[in-house]
GROMACS .gro file of C-alpha atoms in nm:
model
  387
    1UNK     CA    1   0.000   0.000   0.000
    2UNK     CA    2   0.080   0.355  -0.072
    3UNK     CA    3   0.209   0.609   0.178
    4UNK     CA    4  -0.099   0.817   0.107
    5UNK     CA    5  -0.338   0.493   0.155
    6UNK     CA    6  -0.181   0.458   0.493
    7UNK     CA    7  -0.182   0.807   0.579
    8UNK     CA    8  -0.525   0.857   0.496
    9UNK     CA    9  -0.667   0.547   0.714
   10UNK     CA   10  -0.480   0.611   0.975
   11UNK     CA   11  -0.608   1.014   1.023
   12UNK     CA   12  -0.999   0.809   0.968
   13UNK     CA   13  -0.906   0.579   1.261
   14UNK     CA   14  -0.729   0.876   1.477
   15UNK     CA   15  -1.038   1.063   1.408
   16UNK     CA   16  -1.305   0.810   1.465
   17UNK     CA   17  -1.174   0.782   1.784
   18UNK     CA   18  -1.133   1.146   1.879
   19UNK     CA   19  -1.535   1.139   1.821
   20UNK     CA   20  -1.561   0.882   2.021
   21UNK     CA   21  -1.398   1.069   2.308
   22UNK     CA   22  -1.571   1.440   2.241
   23UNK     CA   23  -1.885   1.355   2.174
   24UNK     CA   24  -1.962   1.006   2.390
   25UNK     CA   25  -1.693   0.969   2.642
   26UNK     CA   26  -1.564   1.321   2.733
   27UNK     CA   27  -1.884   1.338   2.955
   28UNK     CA   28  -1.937   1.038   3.161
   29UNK     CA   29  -2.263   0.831   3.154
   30UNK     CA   30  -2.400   0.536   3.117
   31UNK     CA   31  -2.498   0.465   2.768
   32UNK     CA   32  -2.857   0.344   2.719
   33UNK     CA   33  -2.926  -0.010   2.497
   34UNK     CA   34  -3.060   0.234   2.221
   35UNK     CA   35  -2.741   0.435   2.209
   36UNK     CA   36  -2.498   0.150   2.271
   37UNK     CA   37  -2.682  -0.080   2.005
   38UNK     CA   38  -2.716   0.204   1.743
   39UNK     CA   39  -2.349   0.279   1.734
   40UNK     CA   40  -2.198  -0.094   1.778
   41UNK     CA   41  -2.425  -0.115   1.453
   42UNK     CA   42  -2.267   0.211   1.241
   43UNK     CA   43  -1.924   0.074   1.377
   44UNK     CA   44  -1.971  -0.264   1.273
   45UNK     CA   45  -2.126  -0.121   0.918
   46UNK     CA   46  -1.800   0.069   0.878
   47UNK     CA   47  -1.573  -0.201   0.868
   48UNK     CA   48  -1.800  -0.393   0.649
   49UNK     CA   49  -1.818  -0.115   0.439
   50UNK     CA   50  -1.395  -0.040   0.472
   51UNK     CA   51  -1.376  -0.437   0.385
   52UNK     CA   52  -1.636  -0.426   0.077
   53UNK     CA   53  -1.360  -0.125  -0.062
   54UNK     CA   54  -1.086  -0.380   0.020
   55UNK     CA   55  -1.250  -0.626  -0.235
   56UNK     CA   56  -1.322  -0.394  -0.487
   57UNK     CA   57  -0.997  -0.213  -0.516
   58UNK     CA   58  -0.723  -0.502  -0.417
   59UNK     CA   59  -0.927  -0.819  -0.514
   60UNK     CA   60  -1.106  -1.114  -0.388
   61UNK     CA   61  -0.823  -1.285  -0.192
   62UNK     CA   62  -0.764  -0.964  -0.001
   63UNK     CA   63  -1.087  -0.885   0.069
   64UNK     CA   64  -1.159  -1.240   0.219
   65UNK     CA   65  -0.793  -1.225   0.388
   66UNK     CA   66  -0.953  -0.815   0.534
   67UNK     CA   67  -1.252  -1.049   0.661
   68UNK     CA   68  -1.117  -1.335   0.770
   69UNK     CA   69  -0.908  -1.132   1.028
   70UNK     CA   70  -1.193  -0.931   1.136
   71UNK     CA   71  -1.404  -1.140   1.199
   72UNK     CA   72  -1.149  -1.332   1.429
   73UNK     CA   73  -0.992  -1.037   1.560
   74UNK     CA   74  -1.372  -0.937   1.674
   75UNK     CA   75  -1.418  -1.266   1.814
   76UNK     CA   76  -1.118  -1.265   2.054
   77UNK     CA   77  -1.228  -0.901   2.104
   78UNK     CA   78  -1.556  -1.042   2.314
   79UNK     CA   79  -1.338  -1.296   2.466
   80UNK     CA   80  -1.199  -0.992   2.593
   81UNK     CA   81  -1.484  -0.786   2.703
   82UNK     CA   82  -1.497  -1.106   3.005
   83UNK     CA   83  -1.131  -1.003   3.155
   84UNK     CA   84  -1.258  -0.635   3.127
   85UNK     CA   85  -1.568  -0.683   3.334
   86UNK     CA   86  -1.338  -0.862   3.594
   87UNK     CA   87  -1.101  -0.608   3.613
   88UNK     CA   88  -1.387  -0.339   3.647
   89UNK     CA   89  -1.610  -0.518   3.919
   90UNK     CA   90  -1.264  -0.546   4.147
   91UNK     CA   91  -1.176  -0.185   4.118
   92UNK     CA   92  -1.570  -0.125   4.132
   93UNK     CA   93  -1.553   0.137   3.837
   94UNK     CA   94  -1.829   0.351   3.869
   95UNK     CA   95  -2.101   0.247   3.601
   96UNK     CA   96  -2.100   0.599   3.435
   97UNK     CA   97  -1.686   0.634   3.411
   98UNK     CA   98  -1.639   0.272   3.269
   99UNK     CA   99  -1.687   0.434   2.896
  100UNK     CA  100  -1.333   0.670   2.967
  101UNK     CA  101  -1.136   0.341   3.085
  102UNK     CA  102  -1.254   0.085   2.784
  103UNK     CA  103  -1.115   0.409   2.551
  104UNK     CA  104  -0.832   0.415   2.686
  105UNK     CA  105  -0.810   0.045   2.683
  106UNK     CA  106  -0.853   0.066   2.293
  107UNK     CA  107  -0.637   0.347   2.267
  108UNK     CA  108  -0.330   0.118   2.450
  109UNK     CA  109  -0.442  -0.211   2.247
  110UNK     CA  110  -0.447  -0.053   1.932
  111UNK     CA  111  -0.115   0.095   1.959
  112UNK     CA  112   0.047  -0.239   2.099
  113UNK     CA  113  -0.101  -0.388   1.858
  114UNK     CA  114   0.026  -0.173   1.623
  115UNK     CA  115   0.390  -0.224   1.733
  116UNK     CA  116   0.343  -0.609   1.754
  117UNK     CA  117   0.201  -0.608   1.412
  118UNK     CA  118   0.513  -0.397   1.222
  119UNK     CA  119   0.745  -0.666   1.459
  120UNK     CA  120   0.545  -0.971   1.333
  121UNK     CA  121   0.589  -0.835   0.983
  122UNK     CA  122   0.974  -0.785   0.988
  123UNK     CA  123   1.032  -1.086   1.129
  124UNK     CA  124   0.837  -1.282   0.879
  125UNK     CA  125   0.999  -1.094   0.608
  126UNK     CA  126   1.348  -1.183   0.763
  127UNK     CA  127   1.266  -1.533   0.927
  128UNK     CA  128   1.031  -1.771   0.775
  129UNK     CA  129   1.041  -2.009   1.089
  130UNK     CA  130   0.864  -1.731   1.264
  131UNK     CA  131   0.558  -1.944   1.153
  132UNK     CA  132   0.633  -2.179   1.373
  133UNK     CA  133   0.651  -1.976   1.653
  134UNK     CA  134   0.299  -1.823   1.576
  135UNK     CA  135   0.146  -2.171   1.524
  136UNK     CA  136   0.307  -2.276   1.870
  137UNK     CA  137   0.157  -1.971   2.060
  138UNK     CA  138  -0.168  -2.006   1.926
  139UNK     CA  139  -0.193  -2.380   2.009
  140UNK     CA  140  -0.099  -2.356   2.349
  141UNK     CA  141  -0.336  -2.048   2.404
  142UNK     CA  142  -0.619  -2.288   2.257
  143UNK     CA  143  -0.509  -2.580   2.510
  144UNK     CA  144  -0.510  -2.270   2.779
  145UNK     CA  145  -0.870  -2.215   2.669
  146UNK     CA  146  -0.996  -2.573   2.742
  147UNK     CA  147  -0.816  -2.603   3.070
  148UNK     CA  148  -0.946  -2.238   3.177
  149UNK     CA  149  -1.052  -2.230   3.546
  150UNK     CA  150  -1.390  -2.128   3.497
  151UNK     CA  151  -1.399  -1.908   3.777
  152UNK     CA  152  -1.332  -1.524   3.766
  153UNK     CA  153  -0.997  -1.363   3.940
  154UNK     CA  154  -0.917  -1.058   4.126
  155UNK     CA  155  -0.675  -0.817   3.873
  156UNK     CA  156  -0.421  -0.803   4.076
  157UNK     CA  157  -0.075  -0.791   3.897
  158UNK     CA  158   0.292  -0.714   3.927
  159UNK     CA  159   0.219  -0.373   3.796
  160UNK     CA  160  -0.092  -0.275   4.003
  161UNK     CA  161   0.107  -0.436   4.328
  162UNK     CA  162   0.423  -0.249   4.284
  163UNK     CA  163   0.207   0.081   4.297
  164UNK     CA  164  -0.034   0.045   4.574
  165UNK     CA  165   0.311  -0.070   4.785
  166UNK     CA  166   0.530   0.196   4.690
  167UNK     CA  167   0.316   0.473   4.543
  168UNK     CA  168   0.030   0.711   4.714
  169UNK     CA  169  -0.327   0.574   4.624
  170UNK     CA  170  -0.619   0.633   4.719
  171UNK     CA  171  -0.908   0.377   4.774
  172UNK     CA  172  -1.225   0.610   4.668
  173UNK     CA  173  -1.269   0.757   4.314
  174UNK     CA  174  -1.291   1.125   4.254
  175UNK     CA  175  -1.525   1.135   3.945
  176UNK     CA  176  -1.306   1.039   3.674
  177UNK     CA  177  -0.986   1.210   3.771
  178UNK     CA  178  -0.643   0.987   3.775
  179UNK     CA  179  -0.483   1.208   4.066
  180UNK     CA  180  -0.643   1.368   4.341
  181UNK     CA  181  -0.569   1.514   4.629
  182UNK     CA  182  -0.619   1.347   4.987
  183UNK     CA  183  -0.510   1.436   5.331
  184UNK     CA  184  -0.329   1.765   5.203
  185UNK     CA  185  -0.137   1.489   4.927
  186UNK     CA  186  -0.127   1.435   4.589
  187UNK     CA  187  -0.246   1.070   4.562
  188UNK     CA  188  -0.337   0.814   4.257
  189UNK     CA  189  -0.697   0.738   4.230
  190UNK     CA  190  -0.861   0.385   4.120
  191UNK     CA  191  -0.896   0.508   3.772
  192UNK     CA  192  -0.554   0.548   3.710
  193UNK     CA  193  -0.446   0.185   3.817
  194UNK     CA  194  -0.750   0.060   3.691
  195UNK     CA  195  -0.640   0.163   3.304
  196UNK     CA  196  -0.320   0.041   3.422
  197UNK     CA  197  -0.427  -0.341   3.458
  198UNK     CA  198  -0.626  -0.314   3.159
  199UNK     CA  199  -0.322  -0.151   2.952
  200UNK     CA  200  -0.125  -0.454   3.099
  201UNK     CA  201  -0.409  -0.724   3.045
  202UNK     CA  202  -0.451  -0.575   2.639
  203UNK     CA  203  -0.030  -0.628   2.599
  204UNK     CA  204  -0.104  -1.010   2.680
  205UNK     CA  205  -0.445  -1.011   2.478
  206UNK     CA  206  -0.209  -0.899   2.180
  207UNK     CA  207  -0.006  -1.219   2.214
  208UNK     CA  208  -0.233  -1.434   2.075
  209UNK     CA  209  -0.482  -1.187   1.866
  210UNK     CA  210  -0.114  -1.079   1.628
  211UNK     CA  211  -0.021  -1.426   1.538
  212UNK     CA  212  -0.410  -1.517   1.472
  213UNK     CA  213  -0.431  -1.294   1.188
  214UNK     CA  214  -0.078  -1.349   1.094
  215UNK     CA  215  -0.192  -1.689   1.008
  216UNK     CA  216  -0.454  -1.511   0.760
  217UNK     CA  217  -0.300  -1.266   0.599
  218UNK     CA  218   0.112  -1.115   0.577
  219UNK     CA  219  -0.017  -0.830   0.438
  220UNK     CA  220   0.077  -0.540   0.701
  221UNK     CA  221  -0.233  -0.301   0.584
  222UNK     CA  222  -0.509  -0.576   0.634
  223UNK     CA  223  -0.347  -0.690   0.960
  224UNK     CA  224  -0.367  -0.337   1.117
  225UNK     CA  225  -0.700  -0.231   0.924
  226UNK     CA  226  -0.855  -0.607   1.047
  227UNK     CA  227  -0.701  -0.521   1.399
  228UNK     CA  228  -0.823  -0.171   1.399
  229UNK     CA  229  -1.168  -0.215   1.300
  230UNK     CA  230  -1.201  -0.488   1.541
  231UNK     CA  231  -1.134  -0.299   1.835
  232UNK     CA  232  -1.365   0.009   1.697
  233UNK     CA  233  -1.708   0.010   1.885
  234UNK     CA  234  -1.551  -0.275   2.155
  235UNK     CA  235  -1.689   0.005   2.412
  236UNK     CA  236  -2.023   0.030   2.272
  237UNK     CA  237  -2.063  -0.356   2.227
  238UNK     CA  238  -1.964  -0.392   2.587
  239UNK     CA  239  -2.242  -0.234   2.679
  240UNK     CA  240  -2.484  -0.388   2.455
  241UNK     CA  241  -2.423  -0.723   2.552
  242UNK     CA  242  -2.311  -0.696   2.889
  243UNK     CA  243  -2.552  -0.910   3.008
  244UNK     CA  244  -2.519  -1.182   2.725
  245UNK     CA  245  -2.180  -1.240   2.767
  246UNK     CA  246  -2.242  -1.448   3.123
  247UNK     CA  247  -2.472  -1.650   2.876
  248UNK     CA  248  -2.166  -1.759   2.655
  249UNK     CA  249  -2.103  -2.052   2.828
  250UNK     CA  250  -1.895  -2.221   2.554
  251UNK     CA  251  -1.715  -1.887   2.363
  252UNK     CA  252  -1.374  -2.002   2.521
  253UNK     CA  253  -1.419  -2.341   2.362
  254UNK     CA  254  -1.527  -2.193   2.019
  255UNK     CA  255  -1.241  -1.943   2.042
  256UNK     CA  256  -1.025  -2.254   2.140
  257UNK     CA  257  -1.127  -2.422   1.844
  258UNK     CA  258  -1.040  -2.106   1.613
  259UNK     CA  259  -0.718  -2.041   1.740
  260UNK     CA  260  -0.604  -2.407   1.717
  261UNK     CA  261  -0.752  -2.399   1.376
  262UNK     CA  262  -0.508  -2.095   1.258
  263UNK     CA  263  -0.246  -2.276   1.451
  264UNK     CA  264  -0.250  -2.559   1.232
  265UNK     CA  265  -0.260  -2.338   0.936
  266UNK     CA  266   0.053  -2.175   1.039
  267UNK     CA  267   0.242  -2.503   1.092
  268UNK     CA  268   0.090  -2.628   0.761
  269UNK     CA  269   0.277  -2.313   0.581
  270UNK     CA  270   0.577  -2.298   0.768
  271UNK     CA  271   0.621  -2.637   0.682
  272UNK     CA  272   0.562  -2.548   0.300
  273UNK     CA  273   0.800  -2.247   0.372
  274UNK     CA  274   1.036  -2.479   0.541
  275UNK     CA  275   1.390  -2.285   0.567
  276UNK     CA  276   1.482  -2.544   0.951
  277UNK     CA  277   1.795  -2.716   0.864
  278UNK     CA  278   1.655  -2.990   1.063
  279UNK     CA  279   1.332  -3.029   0.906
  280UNK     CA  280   1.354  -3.209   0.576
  281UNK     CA  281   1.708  -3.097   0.519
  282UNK     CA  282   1.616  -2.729   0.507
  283UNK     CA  283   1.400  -2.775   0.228
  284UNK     CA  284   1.059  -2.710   0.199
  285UNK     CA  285   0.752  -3.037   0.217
  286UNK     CA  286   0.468  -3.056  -0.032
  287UNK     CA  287   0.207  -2.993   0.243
  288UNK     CA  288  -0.161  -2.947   0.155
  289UNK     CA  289  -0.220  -2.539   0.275
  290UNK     CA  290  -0.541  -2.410   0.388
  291UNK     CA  291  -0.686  -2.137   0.153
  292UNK     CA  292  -0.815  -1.807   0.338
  293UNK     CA  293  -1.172  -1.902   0.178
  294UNK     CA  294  -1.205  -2.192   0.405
  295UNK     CA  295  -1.069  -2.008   0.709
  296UNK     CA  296  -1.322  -1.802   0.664
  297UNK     CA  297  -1.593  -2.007   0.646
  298UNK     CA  298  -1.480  -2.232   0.947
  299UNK     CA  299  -1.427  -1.918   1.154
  300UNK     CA  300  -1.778  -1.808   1.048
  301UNK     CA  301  -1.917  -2.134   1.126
  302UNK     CA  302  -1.730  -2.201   1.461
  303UNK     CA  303  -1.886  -1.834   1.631
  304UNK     CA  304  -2.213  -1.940   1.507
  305UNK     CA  305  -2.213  -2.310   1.649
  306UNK     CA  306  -2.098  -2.121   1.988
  307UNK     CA  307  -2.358  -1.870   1.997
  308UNK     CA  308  -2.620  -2.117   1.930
  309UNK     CA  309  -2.531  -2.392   2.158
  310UNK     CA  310  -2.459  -2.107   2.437
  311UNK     CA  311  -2.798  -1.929   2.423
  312UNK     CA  312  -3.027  -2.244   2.370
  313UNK     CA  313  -2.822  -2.494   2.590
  314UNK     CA  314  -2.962  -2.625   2.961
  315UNK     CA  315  -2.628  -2.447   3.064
  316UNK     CA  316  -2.692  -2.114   2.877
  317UNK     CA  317  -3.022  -2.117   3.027
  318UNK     CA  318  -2.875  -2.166   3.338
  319UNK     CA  319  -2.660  -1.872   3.322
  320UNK     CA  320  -2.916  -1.675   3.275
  321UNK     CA  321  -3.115  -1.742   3.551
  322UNK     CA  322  -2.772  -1.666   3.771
  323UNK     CA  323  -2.675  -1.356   3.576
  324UNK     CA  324  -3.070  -1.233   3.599
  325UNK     CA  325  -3.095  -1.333   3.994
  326UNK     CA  326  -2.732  -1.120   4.056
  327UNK     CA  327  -2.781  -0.787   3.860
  328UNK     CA  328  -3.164  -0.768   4.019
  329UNK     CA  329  -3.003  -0.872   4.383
  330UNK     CA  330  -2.731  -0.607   4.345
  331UNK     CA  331  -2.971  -0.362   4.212
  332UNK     CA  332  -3.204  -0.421   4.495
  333UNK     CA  333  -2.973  -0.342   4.809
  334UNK     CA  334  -2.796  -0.083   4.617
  335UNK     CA  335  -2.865   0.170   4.794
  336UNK     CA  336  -2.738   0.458   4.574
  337UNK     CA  337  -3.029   0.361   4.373
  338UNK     CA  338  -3.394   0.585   4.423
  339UNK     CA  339  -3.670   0.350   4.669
  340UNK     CA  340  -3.841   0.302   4.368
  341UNK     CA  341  -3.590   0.173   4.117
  342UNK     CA  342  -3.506  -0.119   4.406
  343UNK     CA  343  -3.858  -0.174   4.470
  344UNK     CA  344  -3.835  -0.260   4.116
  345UNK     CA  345  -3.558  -0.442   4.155
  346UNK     CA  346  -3.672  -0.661   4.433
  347UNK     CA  347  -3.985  -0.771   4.224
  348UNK     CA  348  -3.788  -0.851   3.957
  349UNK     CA  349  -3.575  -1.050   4.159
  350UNK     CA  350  -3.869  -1.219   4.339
  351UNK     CA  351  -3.993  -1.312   3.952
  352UNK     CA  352  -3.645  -1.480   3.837
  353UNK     CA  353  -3.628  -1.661   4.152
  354UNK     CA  354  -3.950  -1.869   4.026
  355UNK     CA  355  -3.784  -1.960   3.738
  356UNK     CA  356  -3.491  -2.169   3.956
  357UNK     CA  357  -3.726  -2.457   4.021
  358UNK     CA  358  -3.793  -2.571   3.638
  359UNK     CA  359  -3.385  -2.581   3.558
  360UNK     CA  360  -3.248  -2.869   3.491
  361UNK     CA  361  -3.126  -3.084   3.762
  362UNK     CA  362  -2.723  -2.961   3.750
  363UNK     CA  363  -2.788  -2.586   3.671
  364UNK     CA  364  -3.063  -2.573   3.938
  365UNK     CA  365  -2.810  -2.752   4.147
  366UNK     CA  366  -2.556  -2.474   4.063
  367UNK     CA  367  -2.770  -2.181   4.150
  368UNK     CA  368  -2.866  -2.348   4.495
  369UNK     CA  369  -2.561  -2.414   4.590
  370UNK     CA  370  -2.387  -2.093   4.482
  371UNK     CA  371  -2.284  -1.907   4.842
  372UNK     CA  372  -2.195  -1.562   4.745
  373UNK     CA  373  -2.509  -1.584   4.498
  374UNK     CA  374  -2.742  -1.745   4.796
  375UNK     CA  375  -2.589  -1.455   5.027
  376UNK     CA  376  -2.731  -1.156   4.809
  377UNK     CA  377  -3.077  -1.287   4.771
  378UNK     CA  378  -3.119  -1.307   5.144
  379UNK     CA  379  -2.964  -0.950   5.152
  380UNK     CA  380  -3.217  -0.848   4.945
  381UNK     CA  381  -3.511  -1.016   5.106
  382UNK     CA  382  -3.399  -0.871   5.385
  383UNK     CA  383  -3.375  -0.553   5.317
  384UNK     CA  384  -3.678  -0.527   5.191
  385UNK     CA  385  -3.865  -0.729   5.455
  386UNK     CA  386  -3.749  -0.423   5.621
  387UNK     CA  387  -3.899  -0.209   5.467
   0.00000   0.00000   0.00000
């Protein structure tokens, strides 16, 4: 691609997200599911529209390489959107100021990624065995998938430890500020370390998502436009299916099956790009390579196997229940909330509890004998026995 081809889409992504921040983030609130599912749609429409002018001007094979990569890259995107909601609920980001940290988490993953992806690109230029690596890391990440611990984890690394030991932090927010000032001292608010872990958590997210594509596409431009696009609207789509992705209940083994899937691919063409002295005498093996059509369409088909089994599963239905039974519980004893809003709540909660009883036998069983879950309905029965 042309200097000015690059110049130009980079100033359109620079200034997509400068309206982002002005006009959606610079004042912090809580998007409504109108507003978050109006612009996850234009966002997503761009990129289809970007990838459409992909075909037309550099051909069929790029424009299914442009796709391919999107539509993975977007995939491992929502796997993300699961650390992010971790990392928020421990630092307790206020709902209204979680918009400001997921831009800044783009910001930081799209220039990582950036720097990864000009890396990946010289190194594949220079070492051909690089391919190997790639297929090895995205293997192993798949294995990591399966053997996930399904349960969620503080975010609490070396990073965020080293600064609440040795730096001044405070424990309470002050709107959306990074510093304020507490006691008569300068001190680090929760925001700041809270973009922190998730600028940390996006440099290992770009470990696996770089080599992904790379087994798509060597093509720098559709590697960074796939990448870019990807990440564009992650902060509306967060909120849009916030409460869907609890119902996923199989996305890390769809995602598992994806990356293993590329991983393969990359083995199969560093094998046909074979350059190891110790492999076949340095010479390259007829190997049977998998065309970018049928990535595609396994990709395609993989995410849609995974959302369907998810959402009309005993398990998914399961989730549900739990996810429905938490947010009305929480909502219900929050007392920030107006009377009326957890009177709401309450009945709400009083409604999905009826549903427990026809479960099936293990996901009943799971909500039953969930503590922390069991804990915050009686909190909220409570409370409002009290009442």
């Amino acid at each position: 691609m042309s200097a000015l081809v690059w110049g130009l889409t980079i100033a359109g992504i620079v200034g997509l997200l400068l309206f982002d921040f002005v006009f959606h983030v610079r004042k912090a609130h809580t998007p409504t599911l109108r507003e978050a599912a109006i612009w996850s749609s234009i966002y997503v429409g761009l990129a289809i529209v970007f990838g459409f002018g992909v075909w037309y001007f550099g051909g069929a094979a790029m424009g299914t390489e442009y796709f391919a990569g999107y539509v993975t890259e977007k995939a491992l995107s929502v796997d993300n959107l699961f650390v992010f909601l971790v990392i928020m609920a421990s630092f307790k980001v206020p709902r209204a100021d979680q918009q400001k940290v997921l831009l800044f988490g783009i910001v930081f993953a799209l220039i990582a990624r950036s720097a990864f992806i000009f890396a990946g690109v010289a190194l594949i230029n220079t070492f051909s065995w690089v391919f190997y690596l790639f297929g090895a890391i995205l293997l192993w990440t798949a294995v990591s998938l399966l053997r996930e611990d399904d349960e969620g984890t503080e975010a609490d690394n070396f990073v965020i430890r080293f600064a609440r030991r040795h730096l001044r932090t405070s424990e309470h927010y002050d709107g959306d500020k990074l510093f304020t000032v507490e006691n008569g001292r300068r001190v680090l608010t929760p925001m700041l370390l809270v973009m922190v872990a998730i600028g940390g958590t996006d440099l290992l997210f770009a470990l696996d998502s770089i080599p992904a594509i790379f087994g798509l596409t060597s093509d720098a431009y559709i590697v960074f436009t796939a990448t870019a696009f990807s990440l564009m609207g992650l902060r509306q789509l967060f909120f849009l299916i916030d409460g869907l992705l609890d119902r996923l209940v199989y996305l890390s083994y769809g995602l598992a099956t994806i990356l293993g899937f590329i991983g393969v691919k990359l083995v199969l063409h560093a094998l046909h790009e074979n350059s190891l002295p110790f492999v076949n005498g340095g010479q390259p093996l007829p190997v049977w390579e998998i065309s970018t059509g049928l990535s595609l369409a396994v990709i395609v088909g993989v995410l849609a196997i995974t959302v369907i089994a998810s959402l009309i599963s005993p398990a998914g239905r399961a989730k549900t229940v739990e996810t429905t039974l938490r947010k009305h519980a929480r909502n219900a004893v929050d007392e920030e909330l107006p009377e009326a809003d957890r009177a709401v709540a309450y009945r709400a909660l009083v409604e999905a509890e009826r549903l427990v009883p026809a479960l099936p036998g293990k996901g009943r069983a799971a909500i039953q004998e969930h503590e922390e879950l069991a804990a915050l309905v009686a909190s909220a029965h409570r409370q409002h026995a009290e009442v």
